[in-house]
mmCIF file of C-alpha atoms in Angstrom:
data_model
loop_
_atom_site.group_PDB
_atom_site.id
_atom_site.type_symbol
_atom_site.label_atom_id
_atom_site.label_comp_id
_atom_site.label_asym_id
_atom_site.label_seq_id
_atom_site.Cartn_x
_atom_site.Cartn_y
_atom_site.Cartn_z
ATOM 1 C CA UNK A 4 -25.037 -0.799 -34.028
ATOM 2 C CA UNK A 5 -24.275 -4.459 -33.772
ATOM 3 C CA UNK A 6 -24.998 -6.393 -30.664
ATOM 4 C CA UNK A 7 -22.557 -9.273 -30.576
ATOM 5 C CA UNK A 8 -19.641 -10.200 -28.482
ATOM 6 C CA UNK A 9 -16.273 -10.209 -30.138
ATOM 7 C CA UNK A 10 -13.379 -11.865 -28.193
ATOM 8 C CA UNK A 11 -10.152 -9.744 -28.094
ATOM 9 C CA UNK A 12 -7.965 -11.965 -25.913
ATOM 10 C CA UNK A 13 -4.634 -12.185 -27.591
ATOM 11 C CA UNK A 14 -2.438 -9.073 -27.769
ATOM 12 C CA UNK A 15 -0.506 -9.960 -30.810
ATOM 13 C CA UNK A 16 1.617 -7.168 -32.218
ATOM 14 C CA UNK A 17 0.478 -6.448 -35.856
ATOM 15 C CA UNK A 18 2.455 -5.372 -38.762
ATOM 16 C CA UNK A 19 2.787 -1.582 -38.746
ATOM 17 C CA UNK A 20 2.795 -1.566 -42.425
ATOM 18 C CA UNK A 21 -0.884 -2.072 -42.574
ATOM 19 C CA UNK A 22 -1.202 1.664 -42.290
ATOM 20 C CA UNK A 23 -4.781 1.517 -41.053
ATOM 21 C CA UNK A 24 -6.684 4.741 -41.308
ATOM 22 C CA UNK A 25 -9.492 3.220 -39.186
ATOM 23 C CA UNK A 26 -9.014 2.052 -35.626
ATOM 24 C CA UNK A 27 -11.154 0.194 -33.148
ATOM 25 C CA UNK A 28 -10.843 2.375 -30.040
ATOM 26 C CA UNK A 29 -11.398 -0.213 -27.167
ATOM 27 C CA UNK A 30 -13.328 1.447 -24.257
ATOM 28 C CA UNK A 31 -13.570 0.005 -20.740
ATOM 29 C CA UNK A 32 -14.698 2.937 -18.656
ATOM 30 C CA UNK A 33 -17.160 5.853 -19.270
ATOM 31 C CA UNK A 34 -16.530 5.795 -23.041
ATOM 32 C CA UNK A 35 -18.479 2.539 -23.181
ATOM 33 C CA UNK A 36 -21.397 5.099 -23.552
ATOM 34 C CA UNK A 37 -21.844 6.760 -26.892
ATOM 35 C CA UNK A 38 -22.930 10.087 -25.553
ATOM 36 C CA UNK A 39 -19.870 10.304 -23.318
ATOM 37 C CA UNK A 40 -17.527 9.590 -26.267
ATOM 38 C CA UNK A 41 -19.315 12.191 -28.298
ATOM 39 C CA UNK A 42 -18.476 14.686 -25.576
ATOM 40 C CA UNK A 43 -14.877 14.148 -26.484
ATOM 41 C CA UNK A 44 -15.453 14.429 -30.197
ATOM 42 C CA UNK A 45 -17.803 17.281 -30.149
ATOM 43 C CA UNK A 46 -16.103 19.320 -27.324
ATOM 44 C CA UNK A 47 -18.836 19.260 -24.643
ATOM 45 C CA UNK A 48 -18.864 18.245 -20.938
ATOM 46 C CA UNK A 49 -20.357 14.952 -19.719
ATOM 47 C CA UNK A 50 -21.214 16.517 -16.284
ATOM 48 C CA UNK A 51 -23.293 19.519 -15.444
ATOM 49 C CA UNK A 52 -21.161 22.586 -14.914
ATOM 50 C CA UNK A 53 -18.003 20.614 -15.833
ATOM 51 C CA UNK A 54 -15.324 22.020 -18.103
ATOM 52 C CA UNK A 55 -16.013 21.101 -21.794
ATOM 53 C CA UNK A 56 -13.445 18.969 -23.595
ATOM 54 C CA UNK A 57 -11.508 20.655 -26.346
ATOM 55 C CA UNK A 58 -13.057 18.588 -29.069
ATOM 56 C CA UNK A 59 -11.662 16.520 -31.860
ATOM 57 C CA UNK A 60 -10.648 18.051 -35.201
ATOM 58 C CA UNK A 61 -13.113 15.577 -36.734
ATOM 59 C CA UNK A 62 -16.346 15.510 -34.809
ATOM 60 C CA UNK A 63 -18.317 12.893 -36.773
ATOM 61 C CA UNK A 64 -19.749 9.962 -34.791
ATOM 62 C CA UNK A 65 -18.171 6.574 -34.881
ATOM 63 C CA UNK A 66 -19.093 4.488 -37.912
ATOM 64 C CA UNK A 67 -19.993 1.473 -35.826
ATOM 65 C CA UNK A 68 -19.589 -0.236 -32.526
ATOM 66 C CA UNK A 69 -19.090 -3.637 -31.172
ATOM 67 C CA UNK A 70 -19.361 -5.278 -27.742
ATOM 68 C CA UNK A 71 -16.246 -7.237 -26.985
ATOM 69 C CA UNK A 72 -14.493 -9.117 -24.251
ATOM 70 C CA UNK A 73 -10.846 -9.216 -23.250
ATOM 71 C CA UNK A 74 -8.359 -11.063 -21.097
ATOM 72 C CA UNK A 75 -6.926 -7.722 -19.891
ATOM 73 C CA UNK A 76 -8.249 -6.749 -16.423
ATOM 74 C CA UNK A 77 -10.220 -3.568 -15.923
ATOM 75 C CA UNK A 78 -10.016 -2.020 -12.504
ATOM 76 C CA UNK A 79 -10.450 1.367 -10.682
ATOM 77 C CA UNK A 80 -7.859 3.389 -8.965
ATOM 78 C CA UNK A 81 -7.257 6.929 -7.803
ATOM 79 C CA UNK A 82 -9.404 9.056 -5.562
ATOM 80 C CA UNK A 83 -11.249 11.753 -7.526
ATOM 81 C CA UNK A 84 -12.302 12.599 -11.117
ATOM 82 C CA UNK A 85 -14.979 14.594 -12.817
ATOM 83 C CA UNK A 86 -17.395 11.926 -11.787
ATOM 84 C CA UNK A 87 -16.856 12.613 -8.074
ATOM 85 C CA UNK A 88 -14.983 10.853 -5.130
ATOM 86 C CA UNK A 89 -13.827 7.450 -6.146
ATOM 87 C CA UNK A 90 -11.543 5.569 -8.530
ATOM 88 C CA UNK A 91 -11.579 5.743 -12.276
ATOM 89 C CA UNK A 92 -11.059 3.051 -14.846
ATOM 90 C CA UNK A 93 -7.788 1.489 -16.029
ATOM 91 C CA UNK A 94 -6.818 -1.644 -17.914
ATOM 92 C CA UNK A 95 -3.792 -3.797 -17.436
ATOM 93 C CA UNK A 96 -1.200 -3.546 -20.145
ATOM 94 C CA UNK A 97 -0.828 -7.289 -20.299
ATOM 95 C CA UNK A 98 -3.431 -9.979 -20.417
ATOM 96 C CA UNK A 99 -4.362 -11.183 -16.918
ATOM 97 C CA UNK A 100 -6.750 -14.054 -17.384
ATOM 98 C CA UNK A 101 -9.776 -11.767 -16.966
ATOM 99 C CA UNK A 102 -13.052 -11.737 -18.745
ATOM 100 C CA UNK A 103 -13.851 -8.103 -19.102
ATOM 101 C CA UNK A 104 -16.174 -6.054 -21.341
ATOM 102 C CA UNK A 105 -15.052 -3.553 -23.880
ATOM 103 C CA UNK A 106 -16.974 -1.565 -26.487
ATOM 104 C CA UNK A 107 -15.058 -1.071 -29.738
ATOM 105 C CA UNK A 108 -15.686 2.179 -31.527
ATOM 106 C CA UNK A 109 -14.751 2.504 -35.243
ATOM 107 C CA UNK A 110 -12.809 5.783 -35.361
ATOM 108 C CA UNK A 111 -10.511 7.529 -37.737
ATOM 109 C CA UNK A 112 -6.818 7.530 -36.871
ATOM 110 C CA UNK A 113 -7.073 11.237 -36.225
ATOM 111 C CA UNK A 114 -10.048 10.876 -33.942
ATOM 112 C CA UNK A 115 -8.349 8.272 -31.833
ATOM 113 C CA UNK A 116 -5.248 10.384 -31.523
ATOM 114 C CA UNK A 117 -7.293 13.429 -30.446
ATOM 115 C CA UNK A 118 -9.275 11.406 -27.852
ATOM 116 C CA UNK A 119 -6.020 9.938 -26.503
ATOM 117 C CA UNK A 120 -4.667 13.525 -25.835
ATOM 118 C CA UNK A 121 -7.908 14.681 -24.302
ATOM 119 C CA UNK A 122 -7.938 11.692 -21.918
ATOM 120 C CA UNK A 123 -4.404 12.479 -21.018
ATOM 121 C CA UNK A 124 -5.291 16.176 -20.409
ATOM 122 C CA UNK A 125 -3.024 17.624 -22.972
ATOM 123 C CA UNK A 126 -3.856 19.891 -25.775
ATOM 124 C CA UNK A 127 -5.055 18.213 -29.017
ATOM 125 C CA UNK A 128 -2.216 18.190 -31.565
ATOM 126 C CA UNK A 129 0.454 18.731 -28.904
ATOM 127 C CA UNK A 130 1.749 15.218 -28.813
ATOM 128 C CA UNK A 131 2.795 12.809 -31.569
ATOM 129 C CA UNK A 132 1.012 9.387 -31.006
ATOM 130 C CA UNK A 133 3.281 6.736 -32.449
ATOM 131 C CA UNK A 134 0.588 4.386 -33.616
ATOM 132 C CA UNK A 135 2.891 2.323 -35.715
ATOM 133 C CA UNK A 136 5.108 1.666 -32.730
ATOM 134 C CA UNK A 137 2.067 0.700 -30.693
ATOM 135 C CA UNK A 138 0.857 -1.758 -33.338
ATOM 136 C CA UNK A 139 4.335 -3.213 -33.964
ATOM 137 C CA UNK A 140 5.510 -3.575 -30.285
ATOM 138 C CA UNK A 141 1.986 -3.963 -28.664
ATOM 139 C CA UNK A 142 2.402 -0.816 -26.591
ATOM 140 C CA UNK A 143 4.251 2.469 -26.276
ATOM 141 C CA UNK A 144 4.644 5.038 -23.409
ATOM 142 C CA UNK A 145 3.572 8.230 -25.226
ATOM 143 C CA UNK A 146 3.360 10.647 -22.209
ATOM 144 C CA UNK A 147 5.629 9.304 -19.299
ATOM 145 C CA UNK A 148 3.999 9.669 -15.868
ATOM 146 C CA UNK A 149 0.562 10.440 -17.264
ATOM 147 C CA UNK A 150 -2.412 8.398 -16.033
ATOM 148 C CA UNK A 151 -3.596 7.681 -19.597
ATOM 149 C CA UNK A 152 -0.209 8.211 -21.358
ATOM 150 C CA UNK A 153 0.401 4.605 -22.570
ATOM 151 C CA UNK A 154 -1.070 3.321 -25.766
ATOM 152 C CA UNK A 155 -1.771 -0.428 -25.968
ATOM 153 C CA UNK A 156 -2.741 -2.615 -28.884
ATOM 154 C CA UNK A 157 -5.026 -5.464 -27.771
ATOM 155 C CA UNK A 158 -5.025 -7.234 -31.144
ATOM 156 C CA UNK A 159 -6.709 -6.913 -34.458
ATOM 157 C CA UNK A 160 -10.274 -7.438 -35.574
ATOM 158 C CA UNK A 161 -11.837 -7.178 -39.091
ATOM 159 C CA UNK A 162 -8.445 -6.033 -40.350
ATOM 160 C CA UNK A 163 -8.290 -3.096 -37.974
ATOM 161 C CA UNK A 164 -6.088 -2.598 -34.945
ATOM 162 C CA UNK A 165 -7.897 -2.650 -31.580
ATOM 163 C CA UNK A 166 -6.207 0.044 -29.410
ATOM 164 C CA UNK A 167 -6.763 1.768 -26.088
ATOM 165 C CA UNK A 168 -4.701 3.679 -23.514
ATOM 166 C CA UNK A 169 -3.996 3.323 -19.860
ATOM 167 C CA UNK A 170 -1.208 4.028 -17.208
ATOM 168 C CA UNK A 171 2.297 2.847 -17.934
ATOM 169 C CA UNK A 172 2.315 0.557 -14.827
ATOM 170 C CA UNK A 173 -0.585 -1.028 -13.108
ATOM 171 C CA UNK A 174 -1.724 1.152 -10.229
ATOM 172 C CA UNK A 175 -1.805 -0.031 -6.596
ATOM 173 C CA UNK A 176 -4.144 2.645 -5.237
ATOM 174 C CA UNK A 177 -7.201 0.654 -6.162
ATOM 175 C CA UNK A 178 -10.515 2.308 -5.061
ATOM 176 C CA UNK A 179 -14.190 1.690 -5.984
ATOM 177 C CA UNK A 180 -15.704 4.197 -8.464
ATOM 178 C CA UNK A 181 -18.320 6.849 -7.569
ATOM 179 C CA UNK A 182 -22.002 5.917 -7.992
ATOM 180 C CA UNK A 183 -22.291 8.187 -11.028
ATOM 181 C CA UNK A 184 -19.220 6.726 -12.745
ATOM 182 C CA UNK A 185 -20.476 3.172 -12.071
ATOM 183 C CA UNK A 186 -23.849 4.101 -13.537
ATOM 184 C CA UNK A 187 -22.273 5.577 -16.692
ATOM 185 C CA UNK A 188 -20.278 2.349 -17.274
ATOM 186 C CA UNK A 189 -23.332 0.195 -16.689
ATOM 187 C CA UNK A 190 -25.397 2.335 -19.028
ATOM 188 C CA UNK A 191 -22.912 1.938 -21.750
ATOM 189 C CA UNK A 192 -23.010 -1.847 -21.508
ATOM 190 C CA UNK A 193 -26.835 -1.909 -21.364
ATOM 191 C CA UNK A 194 -26.879 0.304 -24.583
ATOM 192 C CA UNK A 195 -24.853 -2.490 -26.214
ATOM 193 C CA UNK A 196 -27.123 -5.305 -25.300
ATOM 194 C CA UNK A 197 -25.997 -6.421 -21.812
ATOM 195 C CA UNK A 198 -28.671 -7.072 -19.316
ATOM 196 C CA UNK A 199 -29.025 -4.329 -16.775
ATOM 197 C CA UNK A 200 -28.601 -6.607 -13.743
ATOM 198 C CA UNK A 201 -25.516 -8.252 -15.368
ATOM 199 C CA UNK A 202 -24.165 -4.781 -16.185
ATOM 200 C CA UNK A 203 -24.478 -3.506 -12.625
ATOM 201 C CA UNK A 204 -23.153 -6.678 -11.125
ATOM 202 C CA UNK A 205 -20.153 -6.543 -13.522
ATOM 203 C CA UNK A 206 -19.237 -3.048 -12.316
ATOM 204 C CA UNK A 207 -19.572 -4.186 -8.711
ATOM 205 C CA UNK A 208 -17.201 -7.107 -9.324
ATOM 206 C CA UNK A 209 -14.680 -4.761 -10.879
ATOM 207 C CA UNK A 210 -15.138 -2.399 -7.862
ATOM 208 C CA UNK A 211 -14.211 -5.228 -5.435
ATOM 209 C CA UNK A 212 -11.127 -6.427 -7.328
ATOM 210 C CA UNK A 213 -8.132 -5.817 -4.970
ATOM 211 C CA UNK A 214 -5.194 -7.643 -6.475
#
């Protein structure tokens, strides 16, 4: 694991012909934490008594991870998730002059696609994720109306595309996260070298963002 900050500020569409088989999965919510991401890959539940995820076809751990920052804004919206009452994380599709943390996970193309579908709440393998379109155009609505149905390319780092997913339009029902969800996010940042106080204050700043 490498503890350094990589800046991913410019969402420049990249040539789809690169045909990358490895993708930086840019995480901004609970998947900042390695153990939480592994729940998706291995098909387990991150919460006691919760329904397990379907699991990825390839369950091997990420090859590496990097702490990053982006100009896209991270915010919380919604009212309830598996983490309890409170908002859950989203990221703006366009840069918003922010300075928000990401963790980049080095995944295979297939792993990224499978996590995408699990985050969207659909069966693994049931949706074609048009990665070339996401890379070429910067984004693509893969599952219309789904909270995590839009793929976004934030840029490229080390010759690999940096991709994530979010909602197709920024949500207005902003809402602070549950205490458990906030802790998981802070823990993920601490695991990647961020000071505990800074990590907790960062989540608090996101929680108070209203516009």
